[in-house]
Amino acid sequence: MPRIYPLEKIRDIGIIAHISAGKTTTSTCILYHTGKVHKIGTLEKGTTPLDWMVQSQERAMTIMAAATTTYWKPEGKDEYQINIIDTPGHIDFTAEVQRSLRVLDGAVVVFDGGAGVQSQSETVWRQADQFNVPRVCFVNKMDKVGADFEMNLDSISKRLTQNAIPVQIPIGAEENLSGVIDLLKMKALKFEGTEGEILKEEDVPEDLKAKAQEWRKKLIEKIVAEDNVLLEKYLEGKEISIEELKAGLRKATVSCHLFPVFWGSLFKRIGVQPLIDAIVYYLPSPADLPPIKGTDPKTGKEVERKPEDTEPLSALAFKIMTDPFVGTLTFFRIYSGHLVRGSYVLNSITGEKERIGRILRMHADERTDLEEGFAGDILATVGLKNTSTGNTLCDENSPIVLEKITFPEPVIGVKIEPKTKADQEKMGIALKKLAEEDPTFKIKSDLETGETVISGMGELHLEIIIDRMKREFKVEANVGRPQVAYKETIKGEAEAEGKYIKQSGGRGQYGHVWLRVKPKERGQGFEFIDEIKGGIIPREFIPAIEKGVKEAMDKGVVAGYPLVDMEAALYDGSFHEVDSSEVAFKIAGSLALQEAAKRASAILLEPIMKLEVIVPEEFFGDAIGDLSARRGKIEETKDRLNLKIINSKVPLSEMFGYATSLRSLTEGRGTFTMEFDHYEEVPASIAKEIVEGKRK
Ligand SMILES: Nc1nc2c(ncn2[C@@H]2O[C@H](COP(=O)(O)OP(=O)(O)OP(=O)(O)O)[C@@H](O)[C@H]2O)c(=O)[nH]1
Ligand SMILES: [Mg+2]
């Protein structure tokens, strides 16, 4: 069966933004106007099919990204297929944004028009930069008090890019917002009917003519500057048609040189249809992108796949989800080739073959079975046994490994303890399933103490995991207080010997090694270097030594936190013909590492968070004072209307309970967002308290 929509008529896009900017509302309005859903709902949170998780509905926020597909026919064009992923804004779920951006070709960045660029909009913008994802901007909530055209543009150009360019200007603002002016057509657009479904084109209002002309000129100048043919025409004073301008803007947007800006208010149902047109007009189709690069797992050489159905299959599994009804769902994006139901594909990371029993097109938590999938499709399948997030699925005759997805490390943990013996077993299974879904969720069980610590991106992240464990897996557990995921590292270089020798009658034990440790840069991880020459230690014992070293690193030497960012070189030692064993060398490796790390001035590291606090002016002093008491370093303060915005860096350990404290400090009017920034050395006096167990 051939494909229905040619590649040029497909869009794979994500909706990204700061928390609560209106991403899910944007997605829902798009689904409404394209006929995929039949009501927008009250716009109250928790009523859209996209936020289907109970945890989402209760907390009124998106937690998991939702994939859906819809169709749109712009005026005078054929119908297009738009695959949309609505992402969460809360930073605890940043992995959902990260993996979505990895497989999407374009994004709509939604802004809260009353607030300008907010901190997490900046974060997702940088994430999109990293993946080179073309974007259009949608400034929503232009009905809100303080919503202002210039303020928003100014904030975009200061915080994100100088290359954002309005393609519309709003008509009025705040409660007087009544539509937008299309600067290419030079027409006023009005949205009538209960859901804004009746789109009317009118003349540009007299009082906005000059402003519209001025911005049209800026828009045209930006577009022609990106295209030599258009530039020549422009300089010669020749007429450039709207179609030519659109084509020019499309090219510049696809190459991330320009970012078109649209305006509206979903609350007033203003601006949706032109935004859907913009997705089609300006964001890339899979055919606009360069071939995807990967490596041949056999030769390690770089290989490419063109986005065509006739190429060998290459697809990236970007998300795993446990569905109580169908089992494990694996979401994937097909980059090249096509996939038939019932066929086998190679997982080029595990080297195993997987059967594609079903091919599903997802609409949030609903699904439709398909017979085939094609290049450019975002689909799911069920029952894959051995495929995890970031694995490549491909044609076994033309294997390829696509670039993996990288995720941030957890910074916060809690101890959990099953309530009963029955819970204990179920808890193990539940945690394993949840960790398969979520690469930013980690489990650590200490065999000696029997303790389990789960760690993640923030308090909310762990709260959701524990809630899902209870509801979906029926596991009851006692949960400890959140604790910081400290790490340890070394500041200097040192050498140390590790000896494990027991030779008193019968077969003894003999392991003896010398290690040299050196610090590595932050984030560089661990490296084991084998410098043994001439069989001073036989080859077969070296992996055991490395294992011993790694086990010791996991336990740490300062306060029981894992050692990171260092190298350990094995450069000397000795062995005994009869008494040497893997076990003895493992213990020797572990002893040597512990001693070497202690000699190399081991220290504690703590996560430092980037914090943005917004408070009414009158609470500014108190908020600053409170941050200083929390060891915060203020980096910048700004004014917006009668609000103060404070940007700072604060250790995570000082931030527990901050929400409550800010609320009482500001009579409930302060807000904040926080995200992990980097690890830093814990000041000596505080490190001492942690080591002595005095600090909770
Ligand atoms: N005033 C006003 N409020 C709006 C508008 N659009 C959406 N909202 C409200 O903003 C809130 C957030 O909307 P959502 O669409 O859930 O935001 P989101 O970006 O998906 O939020 P997260 O997924 O939790 O990050 C809801 O209460 C909406 O009713 C608008 O145009 N004007
Ligand atoms: Mg949402």
mmCIF file of C-alpha atoms in Angstrom, residues 103-240:
data_model
loop_
_atom_site.group_PDB
_atom_site.id
_atom_site.type_symbol
_atom_site.label_atom_id
_atom_site.label_comp_id
_atom_site.label_asym_id
_atom_site.label_seq_id
_atom_site.Cartn_x
_atom_site.Cartn_y
_atom_site.Cartn_z
ATOM 1 C CA VAL A 103 12.560 13.354 17.045
ATOM 2 C CA LEU A 104 10.612 16.431 15.950
ATOM 3 C CA ASP A 105 11.298 18.526 12.896
ATOM 4 C CA GLY A 106 9.829 21.784 14.139
ATOM 5 C CA ALA A 107 8.243 23.412 17.173
ATOM 6 C CA VAL A 108 5.697 25.992 18.198
ATOM 7 C CA VAL A 109 7.033 27.935 21.173
ATOM 8 C CA VAL A 110 4.129 29.303 23.198
ATOM 9 C CA PHE A 111 4.515 32.431 25.340
ATOM 10 C CA ASP A 112 2.358 33.924 28.051
ATOM 11 C CA GLY A 113 1.761 37.367 26.543
ATOM 12 C CA GLY A 114 1.229 38.853 29.979
ATOM 13 C CA ALA A 115 4.630 37.726 31.192
ATOM 14 C CA GLY A 116 7.017 37.774 28.219
ATOM 15 C CA VAL A 117 9.779 35.189 28.108
ATOM 16 C CA GLN A 118 9.756 33.118 31.309
ATOM 17 C CA SER A 119 12.640 31.067 32.615
ATOM 18 C CA GLN A 120 11.620 27.688 31.246
ATOM 19 C CA SER A 121 10.849 29.174 27.844
ATOM 20 C CA GLU A 122 14.497 30.077 27.800
ATOM 21 C CA THR A 123 15.422 26.512 28.753
ATOM 22 C CA VAL A 124 13.313 24.893 26.032
ATOM 23 C CA TRP A 125 14.567 27.457 23.499
ATOM 24 C CA ARG A 126 18.156 26.408 24.273
ATOM 25 C CA GLN A 127 17.161 22.736 24.040
ATOM 26 C CA ALA A 128 15.683 23.436 20.606
ATOM 27 C CA ASP A 129 18.883 25.302 19.627
ATOM 28 C CA GLN A 130 20.864 22.256 20.597
ATOM 29 C CA PHE A 131 18.848 20.037 18.240
ATOM 30 C CA ASN A 132 18.617 22.734 15.557
ATOM 31 C CA VAL A 133 14.836 22.640 15.570
ATOM 32 C CA PRO A 134 13.102 25.348 13.486
ATOM 33 C CA ARG A 135 10.504 27.277 15.477
ATOM 34 C CA VAL A 136 7.540 29.599 15.145
ATOM 35 C CA CYS A 137 6.556 31.675 18.174
ATOM 36 C CA PHE A 138 2.992 32.022 19.374
ATOM 37 C CA VAL A 139 2.434 34.766 21.923
ATOM 38 C CA ASN A 140 -0.715 33.579 23.682
ATOM 39 C CA LYS A 141 -2.708 35.252 26.482
ATOM 40 C CA MET A 142 -2.642 38.683 24.823
ATOM 41 C CA ASP A 143 -5.920 39.260 26.680
ATOM 42 C CA LYS A 144 -4.133 39.333 30.039
ATOM 43 C CA VAL A 145 -3.402 42.466 32.034
ATOM 44 C CA GLY A 146 0.065 43.680 31.092
ATOM 45 C CA ALA A 147 0.031 41.936 27.697
ATOM 46 C CA ASP A 148 1.880 44.224 25.349
ATOM 47 C CA PHE A 149 3.295 43.794 21.825
ATOM 48 C CA GLU A 150 6.588 45.649 22.351
ATOM 49 C CA MET A 151 7.238 44.186 25.811
ATOM 50 C CA ASN A 152 6.964 40.648 24.435
ATOM 51 C CA LEU A 153 9.142 41.310 21.408
ATOM 52 C CA ASP A 154 11.710 43.050 23.536
ATOM 53 C CA SER A 155 11.838 40.172 25.948
ATOM 54 C CA ILE A 156 12.192 37.625 23.106
ATOM 55 C CA SER A 157 15.015 39.591 21.531
ATOM 56 C CA LYS A 158 16.857 40.099 24.835
ATOM 57 C CA ARG A 159 16.482 36.578 26.184
ATOM 58 C CA LEU A 160 16.187 34.316 23.141
ATOM 59 C CA THR A 161 17.067 35.648 19.722
ATOM 60 C CA GLN A 162 17.440 38.795 17.639
ATOM 61 C CA ASN A 163 15.908 36.951 14.719
ATOM 62 C CA ALA A 164 12.292 36.693 15.807
ATOM 63 C CA ILE A 165 10.110 38.648 13.400
ATOM 64 C CA PRO A 166 6.384 39.398 13.700
ATOM 65 C CA VAL A 167 4.270 38.171 10.791
ATOM 66 C CA GLN A 168 1.227 39.645 12.522
ATOM 67 C CA ILE A 169 0.565 42.418 14.988
ATOM 68 C CA PRO A 170 -2.245 42.205 17.531
ATOM 69 C CA ILE A 171 -5.262 44.492 17.293
ATOM 70 C CA GLY A 172 -5.612 45.986 20.751
ATOM 71 C CA ALA A 173 -4.379 44.250 23.863
ATOM 72 C CA GLU A 174 -5.567 43.138 27.279
ATOM 73 C CA GLU A 175 -9.379 43.298 27.430
ATOM 74 C CA ASN A 176 -9.483 45.200 24.128
ATOM 75 C CA LEU A 177 -7.755 42.518 22.092
ATOM 76 C CA SER A 178 -9.984 41.894 19.088
ATOM 77 C CA GLY A 179 -7.933 40.159 16.423
ATOM 78 C CA VAL A 180 -4.631 40.297 14.559
ATOM 79 C CA ILE A 181 -3.307 41.996 11.435
ATOM 80 C CA ASP A 182 -1.732 39.730 8.834
ATOM 81 C CA LEU A 183 1.286 41.766 7.716
ATOM 82 C CA LEU A 184 1.755 39.868 4.455
ATOM 83 C CA LYS A 185 -1.839 40.246 3.258
ATOM 84 C CA MET A 186 -2.287 43.553 5.122
ATOM 85 C CA LYS A 187 -5.669 42.413 6.373
ATOM 86 C CA ALA A 188 -7.257 42.441 9.812
ATOM 87 C CA LEU A 189 -8.305 38.945 10.928
ATOM 88 C CA LYS A 190 -11.328 38.567 13.189
ATOM 89 C CA PHE A 191 -12.436 35.349 14.826
ATOM 90 C CA GLU A 192 -16.191 35.061 15.239
ATOM 91 C CA GLY A 193 -18.567 32.322 16.378
ATOM 92 C CA THR A 194 -18.491 30.645 19.794
ATOM 93 C CA GLU A 195 -15.125 28.999 19.176
ATOM 94 C CA GLY A 196 -13.607 31.601 16.862
ATOM 95 C CA GLU A 197 -14.352 29.279 13.949
ATOM 96 C CA ILE A 198 -15.609 32.006 11.611
ATOM 97 C CA LEU A 199 -12.524 33.714 10.269
ATOM 98 C CA LYS A 200 -13.201 37.136 8.737
ATOM 99 C CA GLU A 201 -10.801 39.289 6.762
ATOM 100 C CA GLU A 202 -11.328 43.013 7.122
ATOM 101 C CA ASP A 203 -9.468 46.172 6.221
ATOM 102 C CA VAL A 204 -6.698 47.214 8.555
ATOM 103 C CA PRO A 205 -8.161 49.682 11.093
ATOM 104 C CA GLU A 206 -7.158 53.336 10.370
ATOM 105 C CA ASP A 207 -5.329 53.821 13.662
ATOM 106 C CA LEU A 208 -3.097 50.781 13.056
ATOM 107 C CA LYS A 209 -2.248 51.412 9.393
ATOM 108 C CA ALA A 210 1.050 53.205 10.061
ATOM 109 C CA LYS A 211 2.197 50.659 12.622
ATOM 110 C CA ALA A 212 1.266 47.786 10.324
ATOM 111 C CA GLN A 213 3.180 49.396 7.430
ATOM 112 C CA GLU A 214 6.216 49.892 9.616
ATOM 113 C CA TRP A 215 6.235 46.234 10.746
ATOM 114 C CA ARG A 216 5.504 44.962 7.249
ATOM 115 C CA LYS A 217 8.589 46.793 6.055
ATOM 116 C CA LYS A 218 10.701 45.252 8.826
ATOM 117 C CA LEU A 219 9.342 41.803 7.978
ATOM 118 C CA ILE A 220 10.108 42.161 4.273
ATOM 119 C CA GLU A 221 13.601 43.467 4.967
ATOM 120 C CA LYS A 222 14.336 40.498 7.211
ATOM 121 C CA ILE A 223 13.036 38.048 4.594
ATOM 122 C CA VAL A 224 14.859 39.502 1.595
ATOM 123 C CA ALA A 225 18.114 39.678 3.540
ATOM 124 C CA GLU A 226 18.018 35.879 3.583
ATOM 125 C CA ASP A 227 17.607 35.385 -0.172
ATOM 126 C CA ASN A 228 19.763 36.922 -2.902
ATOM 127 C CA VAL A 229 17.138 36.797 -5.643
ATOM 128 C CA LEU A 230 14.533 38.497 -3.458
ATOM 129 C CA LEU A 231 17.103 40.987 -2.208
ATOM 130 C CA GLU A 232 17.962 42.038 -5.752
ATOM 131 C CA LYS A 233 14.302 42.484 -6.614
ATOM 132 C CA TYR A 234 13.766 44.488 -3.459
ATOM 133 C CA LEU A 235 16.725 46.757 -4.082
ATOM 134 C CA GLU A 236 15.534 47.371 -7.634
ATOM 135 C CA GLY A 237 12.169 48.412 -6.207
ATOM 136 C CA LYS A 238 10.305 45.565 -7.956
ATOM 137 C CA GLU A 239 7.109 44.074 -6.553
ATOM 138 C CA ILE A 240 7.608 40.871 -4.522
#
